[in-house]
Coordinates of C-alpha atoms in Angstrom, one line a residue:
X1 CA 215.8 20.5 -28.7
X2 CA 219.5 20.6 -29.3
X3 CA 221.1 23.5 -31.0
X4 CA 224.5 23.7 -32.2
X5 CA 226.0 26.9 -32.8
X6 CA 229.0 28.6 -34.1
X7 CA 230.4 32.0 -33.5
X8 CA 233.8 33.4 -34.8
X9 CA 233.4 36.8 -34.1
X10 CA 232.0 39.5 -31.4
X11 CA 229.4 40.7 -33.5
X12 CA 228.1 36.9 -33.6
X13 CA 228.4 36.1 -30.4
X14 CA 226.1 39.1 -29.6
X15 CA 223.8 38.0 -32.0
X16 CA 224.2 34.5 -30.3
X17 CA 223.5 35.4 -27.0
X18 CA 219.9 36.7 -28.2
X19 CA 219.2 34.0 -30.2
X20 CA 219.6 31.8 -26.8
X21 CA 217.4 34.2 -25.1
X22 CA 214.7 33.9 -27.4
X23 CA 215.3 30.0 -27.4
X24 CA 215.5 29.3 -23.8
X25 CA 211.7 31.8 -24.2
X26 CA 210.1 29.6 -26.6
X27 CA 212.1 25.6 -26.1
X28 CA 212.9 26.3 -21.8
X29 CA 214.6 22.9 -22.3
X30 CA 216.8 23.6 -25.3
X31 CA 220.4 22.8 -25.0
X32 CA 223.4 24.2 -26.5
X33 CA 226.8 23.1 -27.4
X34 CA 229.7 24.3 -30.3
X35 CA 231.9 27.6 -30.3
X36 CA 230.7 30.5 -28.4
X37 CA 231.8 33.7 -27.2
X38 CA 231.7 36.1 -23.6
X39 CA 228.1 36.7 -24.4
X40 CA 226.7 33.4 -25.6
X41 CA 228.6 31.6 -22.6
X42 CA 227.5 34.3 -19.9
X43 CA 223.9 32.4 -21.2
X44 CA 224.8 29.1 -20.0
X45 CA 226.5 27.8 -23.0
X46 CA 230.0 26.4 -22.6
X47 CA 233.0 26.4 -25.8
X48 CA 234.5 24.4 -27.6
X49 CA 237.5 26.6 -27.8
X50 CA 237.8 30.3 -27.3
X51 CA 236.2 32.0 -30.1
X52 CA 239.1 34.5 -30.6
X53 CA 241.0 31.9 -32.6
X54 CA 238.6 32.4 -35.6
X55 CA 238.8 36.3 -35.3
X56 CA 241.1 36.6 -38.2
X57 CA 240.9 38.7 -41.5
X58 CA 242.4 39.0 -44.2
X59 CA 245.0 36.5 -46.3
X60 CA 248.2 38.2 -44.3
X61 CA 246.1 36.8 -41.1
X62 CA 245.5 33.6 -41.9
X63 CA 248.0 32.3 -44.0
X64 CA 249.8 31.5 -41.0
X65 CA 247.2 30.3 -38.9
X66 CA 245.5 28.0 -42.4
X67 CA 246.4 24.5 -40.9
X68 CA 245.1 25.3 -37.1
X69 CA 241.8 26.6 -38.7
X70 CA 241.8 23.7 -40.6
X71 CA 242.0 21.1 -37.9
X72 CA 239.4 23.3 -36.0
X73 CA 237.0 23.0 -39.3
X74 CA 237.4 19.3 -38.5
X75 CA 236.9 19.2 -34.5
X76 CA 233.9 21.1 -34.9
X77 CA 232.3 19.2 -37.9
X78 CA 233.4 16.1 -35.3
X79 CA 231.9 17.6 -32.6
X80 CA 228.8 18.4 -34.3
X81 CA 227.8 15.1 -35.8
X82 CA 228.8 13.2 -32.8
X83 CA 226.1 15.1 -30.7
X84 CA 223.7 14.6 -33.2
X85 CA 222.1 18.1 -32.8
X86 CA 218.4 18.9 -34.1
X87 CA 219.9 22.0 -36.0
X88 CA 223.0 23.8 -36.8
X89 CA 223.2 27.5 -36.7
X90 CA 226.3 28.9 -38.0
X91 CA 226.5 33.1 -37.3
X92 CA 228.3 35.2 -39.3
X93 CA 232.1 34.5 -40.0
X94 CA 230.9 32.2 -43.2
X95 CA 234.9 31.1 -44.3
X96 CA 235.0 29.3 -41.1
X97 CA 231.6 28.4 -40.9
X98 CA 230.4 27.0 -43.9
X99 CA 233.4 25.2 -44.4
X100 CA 232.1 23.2 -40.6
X101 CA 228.6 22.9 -42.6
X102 CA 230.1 21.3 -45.4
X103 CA 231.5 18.9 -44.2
X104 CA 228.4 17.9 -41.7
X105 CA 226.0 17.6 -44.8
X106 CA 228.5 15.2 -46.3
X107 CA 228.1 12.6 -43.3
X108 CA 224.3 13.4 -42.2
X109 CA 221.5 15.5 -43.4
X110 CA 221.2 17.8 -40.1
X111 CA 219.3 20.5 -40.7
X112 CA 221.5 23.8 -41.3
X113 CA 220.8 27.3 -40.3
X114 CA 223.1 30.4 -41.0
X115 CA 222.6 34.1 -39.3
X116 CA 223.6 36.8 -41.5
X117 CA 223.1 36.8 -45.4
X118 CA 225.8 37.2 -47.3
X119 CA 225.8 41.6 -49.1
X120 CA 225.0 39.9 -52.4
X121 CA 223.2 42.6 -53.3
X122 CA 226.4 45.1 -52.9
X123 CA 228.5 42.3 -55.0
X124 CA 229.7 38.6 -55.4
X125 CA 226.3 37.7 -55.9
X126 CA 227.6 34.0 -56.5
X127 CA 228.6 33.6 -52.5
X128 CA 224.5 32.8 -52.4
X129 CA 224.4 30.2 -54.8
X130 CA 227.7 28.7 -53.5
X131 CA 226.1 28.6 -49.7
X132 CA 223.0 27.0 -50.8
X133 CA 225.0 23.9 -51.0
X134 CA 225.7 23.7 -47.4
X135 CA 222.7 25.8 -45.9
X136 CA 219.1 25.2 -46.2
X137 CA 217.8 27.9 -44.2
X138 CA 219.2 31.8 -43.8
X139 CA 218.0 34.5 -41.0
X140 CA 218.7 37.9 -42.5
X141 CA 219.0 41.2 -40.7
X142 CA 217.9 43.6 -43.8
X143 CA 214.0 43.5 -45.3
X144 CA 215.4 42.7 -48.8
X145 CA 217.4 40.0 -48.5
X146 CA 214.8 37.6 -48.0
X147 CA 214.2 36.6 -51.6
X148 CA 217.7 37.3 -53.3
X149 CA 218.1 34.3 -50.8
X150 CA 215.0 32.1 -51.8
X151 CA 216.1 32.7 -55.4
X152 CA 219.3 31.0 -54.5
X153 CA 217.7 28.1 -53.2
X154 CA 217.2 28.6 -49.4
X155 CA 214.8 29.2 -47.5
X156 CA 215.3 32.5 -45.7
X157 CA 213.3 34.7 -43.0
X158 CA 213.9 38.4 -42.0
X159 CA 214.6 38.8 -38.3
X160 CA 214.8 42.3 -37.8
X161 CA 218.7 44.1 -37.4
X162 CA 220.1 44.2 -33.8
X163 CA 220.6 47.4 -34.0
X164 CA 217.4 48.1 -32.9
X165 CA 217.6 46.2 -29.6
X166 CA 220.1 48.4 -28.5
X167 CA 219.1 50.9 -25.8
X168 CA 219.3 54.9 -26.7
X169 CA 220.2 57.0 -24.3
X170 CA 217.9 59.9 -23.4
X171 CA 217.8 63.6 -23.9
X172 CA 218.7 64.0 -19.7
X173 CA 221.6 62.1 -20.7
X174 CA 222.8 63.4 -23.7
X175 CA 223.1 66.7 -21.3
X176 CA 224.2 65.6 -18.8
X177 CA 227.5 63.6 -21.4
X178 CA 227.6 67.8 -22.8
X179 CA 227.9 68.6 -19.5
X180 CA 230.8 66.3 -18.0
X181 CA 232.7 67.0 -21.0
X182 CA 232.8 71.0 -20.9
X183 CA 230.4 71.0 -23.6
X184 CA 227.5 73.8 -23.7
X185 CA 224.0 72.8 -24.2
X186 CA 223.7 75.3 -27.0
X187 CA 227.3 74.6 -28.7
X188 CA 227.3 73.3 -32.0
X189 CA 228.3 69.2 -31.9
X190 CA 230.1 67.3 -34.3
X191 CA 230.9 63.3 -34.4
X192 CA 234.0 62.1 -36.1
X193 CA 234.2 58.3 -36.9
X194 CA 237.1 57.4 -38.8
X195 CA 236.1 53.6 -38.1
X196 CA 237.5 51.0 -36.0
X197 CA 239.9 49.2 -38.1
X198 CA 243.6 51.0 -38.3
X199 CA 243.6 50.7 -41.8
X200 CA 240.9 53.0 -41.9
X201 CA 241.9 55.1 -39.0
X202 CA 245.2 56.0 -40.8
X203 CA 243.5 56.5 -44.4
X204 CA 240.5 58.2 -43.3
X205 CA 241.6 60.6 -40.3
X206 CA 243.7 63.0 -41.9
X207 CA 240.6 63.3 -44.6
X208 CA 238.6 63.7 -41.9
X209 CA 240.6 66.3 -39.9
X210 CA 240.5 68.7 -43.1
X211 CA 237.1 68.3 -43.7
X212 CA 236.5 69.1 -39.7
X213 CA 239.1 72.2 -40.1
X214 CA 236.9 73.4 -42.3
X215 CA 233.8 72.6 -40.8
X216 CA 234.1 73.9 -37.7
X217 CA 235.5 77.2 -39.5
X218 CA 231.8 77.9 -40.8
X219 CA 230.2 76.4 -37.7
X220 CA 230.2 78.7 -34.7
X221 CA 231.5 77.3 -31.5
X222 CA 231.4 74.1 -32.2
X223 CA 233.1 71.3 -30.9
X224 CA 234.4 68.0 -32.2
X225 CA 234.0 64.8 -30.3
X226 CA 235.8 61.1 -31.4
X227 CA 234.3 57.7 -29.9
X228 CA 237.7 55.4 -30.2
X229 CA 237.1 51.9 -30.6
X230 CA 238.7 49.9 -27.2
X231 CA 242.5 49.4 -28.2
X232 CA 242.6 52.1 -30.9
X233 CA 243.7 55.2 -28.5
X234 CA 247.4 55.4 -29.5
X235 CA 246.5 55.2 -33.4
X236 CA 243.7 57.5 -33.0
X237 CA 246.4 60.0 -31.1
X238 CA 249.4 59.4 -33.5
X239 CA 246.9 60.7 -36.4
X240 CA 244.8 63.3 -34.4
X241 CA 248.3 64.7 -33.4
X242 CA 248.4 66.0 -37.0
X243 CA 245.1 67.8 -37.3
X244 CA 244.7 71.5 -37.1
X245 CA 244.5 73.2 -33.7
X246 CA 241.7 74.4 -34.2
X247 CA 239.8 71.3 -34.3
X248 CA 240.8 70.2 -30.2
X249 CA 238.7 67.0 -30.4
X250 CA 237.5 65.2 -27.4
X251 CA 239.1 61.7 -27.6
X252 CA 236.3 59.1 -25.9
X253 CA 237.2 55.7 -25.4
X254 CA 234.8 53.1 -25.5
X255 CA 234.3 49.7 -23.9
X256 CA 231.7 47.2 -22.4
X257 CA 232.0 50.4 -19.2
X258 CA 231.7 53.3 -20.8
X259 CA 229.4 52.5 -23.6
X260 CA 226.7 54.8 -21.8
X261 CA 229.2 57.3 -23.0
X262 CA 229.2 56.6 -26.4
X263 CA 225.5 56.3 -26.8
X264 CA 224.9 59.5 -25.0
X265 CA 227.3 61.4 -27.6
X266 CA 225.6 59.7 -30.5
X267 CA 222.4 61.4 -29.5
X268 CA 224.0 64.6 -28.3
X269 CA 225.6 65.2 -31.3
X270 CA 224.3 67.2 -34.2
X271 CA 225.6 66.1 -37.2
X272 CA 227.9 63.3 -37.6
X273 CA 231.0 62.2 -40.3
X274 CA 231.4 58.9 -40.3
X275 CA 233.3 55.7 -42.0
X276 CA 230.7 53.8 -44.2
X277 CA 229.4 50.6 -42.2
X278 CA 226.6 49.8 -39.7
X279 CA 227.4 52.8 -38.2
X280 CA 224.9 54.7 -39.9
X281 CA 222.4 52.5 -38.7
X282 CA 224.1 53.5 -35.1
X283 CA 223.2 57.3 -35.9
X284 CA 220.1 56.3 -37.5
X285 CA 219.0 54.8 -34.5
X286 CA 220.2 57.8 -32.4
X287 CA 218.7 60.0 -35.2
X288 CA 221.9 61.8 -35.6
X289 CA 222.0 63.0 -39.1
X290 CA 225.2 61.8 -41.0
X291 CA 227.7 62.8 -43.9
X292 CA 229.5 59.3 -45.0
X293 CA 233.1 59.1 -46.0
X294 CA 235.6 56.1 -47.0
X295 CA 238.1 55.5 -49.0
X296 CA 240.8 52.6 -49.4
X297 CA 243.6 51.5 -51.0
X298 CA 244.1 52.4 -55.0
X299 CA 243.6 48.5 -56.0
X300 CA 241.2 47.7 -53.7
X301 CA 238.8 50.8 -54.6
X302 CA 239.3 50.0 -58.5
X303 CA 238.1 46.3 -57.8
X304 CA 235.0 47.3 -55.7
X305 CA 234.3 50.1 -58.2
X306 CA 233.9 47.3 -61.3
X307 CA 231.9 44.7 -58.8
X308 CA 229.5 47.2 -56.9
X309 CA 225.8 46.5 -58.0
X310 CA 224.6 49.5 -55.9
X311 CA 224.6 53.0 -56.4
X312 CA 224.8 53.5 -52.4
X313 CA 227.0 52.1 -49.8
X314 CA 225.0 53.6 -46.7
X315 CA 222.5 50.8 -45.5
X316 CA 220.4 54.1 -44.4
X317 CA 219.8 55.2 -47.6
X318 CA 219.6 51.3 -49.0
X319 CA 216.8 50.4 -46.3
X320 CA 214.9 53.6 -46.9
X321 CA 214.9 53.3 -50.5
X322 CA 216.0 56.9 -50.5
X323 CA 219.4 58.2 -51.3
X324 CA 219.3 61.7 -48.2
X325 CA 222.6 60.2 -46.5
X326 CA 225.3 62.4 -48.5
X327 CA 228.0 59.9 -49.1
X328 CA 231.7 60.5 -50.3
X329 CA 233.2 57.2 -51.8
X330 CA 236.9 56.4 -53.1
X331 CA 238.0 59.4 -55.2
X332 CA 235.3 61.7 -53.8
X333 CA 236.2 61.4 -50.1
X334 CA 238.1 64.8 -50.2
X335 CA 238.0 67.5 -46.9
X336 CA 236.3 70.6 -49.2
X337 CA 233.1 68.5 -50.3
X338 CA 232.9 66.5 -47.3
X339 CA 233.0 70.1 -45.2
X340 CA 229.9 71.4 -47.5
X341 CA 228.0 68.7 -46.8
X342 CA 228.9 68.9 -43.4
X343 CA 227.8 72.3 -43.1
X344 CA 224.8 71.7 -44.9
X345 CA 223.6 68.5 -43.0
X346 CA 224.0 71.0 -39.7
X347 CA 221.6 73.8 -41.0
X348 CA 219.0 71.1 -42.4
X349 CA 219.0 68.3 -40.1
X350 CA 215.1 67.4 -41.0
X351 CA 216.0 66.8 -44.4
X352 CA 217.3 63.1 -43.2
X353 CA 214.9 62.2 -40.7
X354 CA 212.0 60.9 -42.7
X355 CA 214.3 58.1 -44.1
X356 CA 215.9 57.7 -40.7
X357 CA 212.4 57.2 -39.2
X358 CA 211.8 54.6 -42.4
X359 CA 215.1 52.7 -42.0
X360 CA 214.4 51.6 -38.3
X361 CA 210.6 50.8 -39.0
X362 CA 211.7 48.6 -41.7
X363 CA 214.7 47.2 -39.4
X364 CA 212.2 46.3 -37.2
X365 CA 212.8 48.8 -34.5
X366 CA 209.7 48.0 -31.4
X367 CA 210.9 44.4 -32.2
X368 CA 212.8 41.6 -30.6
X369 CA 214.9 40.3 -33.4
X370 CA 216.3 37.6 -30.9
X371 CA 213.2 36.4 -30.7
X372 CA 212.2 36.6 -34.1
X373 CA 215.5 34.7 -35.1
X374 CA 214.4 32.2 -32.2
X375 CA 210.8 31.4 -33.7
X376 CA 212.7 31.6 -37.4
X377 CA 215.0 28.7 -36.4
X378 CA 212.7 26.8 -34.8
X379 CA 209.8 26.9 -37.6
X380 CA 212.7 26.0 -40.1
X381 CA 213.6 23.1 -38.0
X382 CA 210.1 21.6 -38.1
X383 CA 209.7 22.2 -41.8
X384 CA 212.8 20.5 -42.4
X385 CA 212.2 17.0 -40.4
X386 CA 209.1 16.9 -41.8
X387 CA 210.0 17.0 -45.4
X388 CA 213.3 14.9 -44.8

């Protein structure tokens, strides 16, 4: 079997990777070929090119770069039907990606896989008519995307969300990060996640720093810790330089080392503020409970505002089909409320569990979505031919 796949971004290349492990489980004599990342290539699959030339966002980003991501639409369409593949499988990153599809299904009917649904059920619900064009078969990572896809005219199978292959740390270890970082067992623990993005490090953190200022000001002894996305340490500094004193946050750098770090705070921590994002899912899965805030710019919030079809952001509260997650969106993220619920969250912190407990089930937590994607792609493949 001969798999083609495409990966433009970290999060796809380790969704990548486990989609090769569970191939190389259930084809041992699979082959792979196309773009691939770190992850994806430390499984024995070489790249086109290195992947960091599609990590772009954003029209500022690649308005300069439009003509070299155009010629590498077209080496990689090229390289694709030249090699013939038995399937392509396109993850995440779908500007770049269906673009390669498109122009494949216009030479050759090759069958066409694409990991990760598009949020059409937050907004732009056309994005799933307009890939049904160039994609026959989806693999989604959330229970109810399944037949907002079908509807669209693809087939479409839930795999489970990687968040729940990713290792927790345990109680010893939570202790023994409290420990290291002058933190006493009994003190009062408090996550701050402004996001990883500067954009939102800049709007969110001085939001954030009130809210804690007043958090910690009705919270006895406790103590503030901020995970920092690898890169991020001078932004998170400039704006942290501005908080109140009495907030002394622990600033904790993460990377591929010291990720046991970050996973140990998650689950040493007793209440959480973070930006909106798979992050909750991060704390779900640590079974941290949360307060959500975000905001962005004035345009940008009155466009998302008209074309939101939910009445929740937090994929926690979305999955559960319960709305516990407090969440403080756009005009609403201000410190006082964000503080209450802070406060609140840290003298109840049952009151989220039951839909934290129902969100991983239904993500598939005791699951190998890798796997799941693996058998997914390789059914779709089969059903395919034969009706070809």
């Amino acid at each position: 079997m001969k798999v083609f796949l495409i990966a433009g971004e970290q999060s796809g290349d380790k969704l990548g990777a486990a989609l090769m492990v569970g191939l190389k489980t259930l084809v041992p004599e699979v082959e792979f070929r196309g773009v691939a990342g770190p992850q994806m290539q430390a499984e024995g699959m070489g790249s086109l090119f290195d992947m960091s030339e599609l990590s772009v966002m954003g029209i500022a980003e690649v308005l300069p770069k439009y003509r070299h991501l155009k010629r590498r639409i077209r080496e990689v369409a090229e390289d694709a039907l030249a090699w013939e593949p038995d399937v392509i499988v396109s993850i995440d990153s779908p500007d770049f990606c269906l673009r390669v599809a498109a122009i494949v299904k216009a030479a050759r009917n090759i069958p066409t896989v694409h990991y990760v649904a598009p949020s059409v059920w937050a907004w732009r619900e056309g994005r799933a008519a307009k890939m049904a064009k160039v994609i026959d078969h989806v693999l989604a990572l959330l229970p109810f995307e399944p037949p907002l896809m079908q509807a669209a005219g693809m087939s479409c199978d839930f795999v489970g969300h990687p968040i729940v292959a990713e290792p927790q740390a345990s109680f010893e270890e939570a202790e023994a990060f409290r420990t290291a970082q002058g933190i006493a067992s009994d003190a009062p623990l408090i996550l701050a996640l402004p996001g990883s993005r500067r954009g939102e490090i800049e709007r969110l953190g001085p939001v954030l720093g009130e809210a804690l200022a007043r958090s910690v000001a009705d919270i006895p002894n406790a103590r503030v810790v901020l995970p920092v996305a690898n890169g991020k340490l001078p932004i998170v500094e400039q704006v942290v330089a501005h908080w109140p004193d009495t907030i002394a946050p622990i600033l904790l750098e993460t990377s591929a080392e010291t990720i046991a770090d970050k996973r140990a705070a998650f689950v040493a921590a007793d209440v959480a503020i973070a930006a909106s994002g798979t992050v909750s899912l991060e704390l779900a899965a640590a079974r941290t409970p949360m307060v959500i805030a975000y905001d962005m710019n004035w345009f940008s919030r009155m466009l998302i505002a008209r074309m939101l079809k939910v009445d929740t952001v937090t994929l926690v509260n979305l999955v559960s089909e319960r709305r516990d997650v407090p969440e403080f969106l756009g005009k609403d993220c201000q410190p006082e409320p964000i503080a209450n619920a802070v406060v609140e969250t840290w003298l109840a912190p049952d009151k989220q569990r039951a839909a934290m407990e129902l969100a991983m089930k239904r993500l598939g937590e005791g699951t190998d979505p890798g796997l799941r994607a693996a058998q997914s792609v390789v059914d779709a493949v089969s059903r395919l031919k034969s009706n070809a």
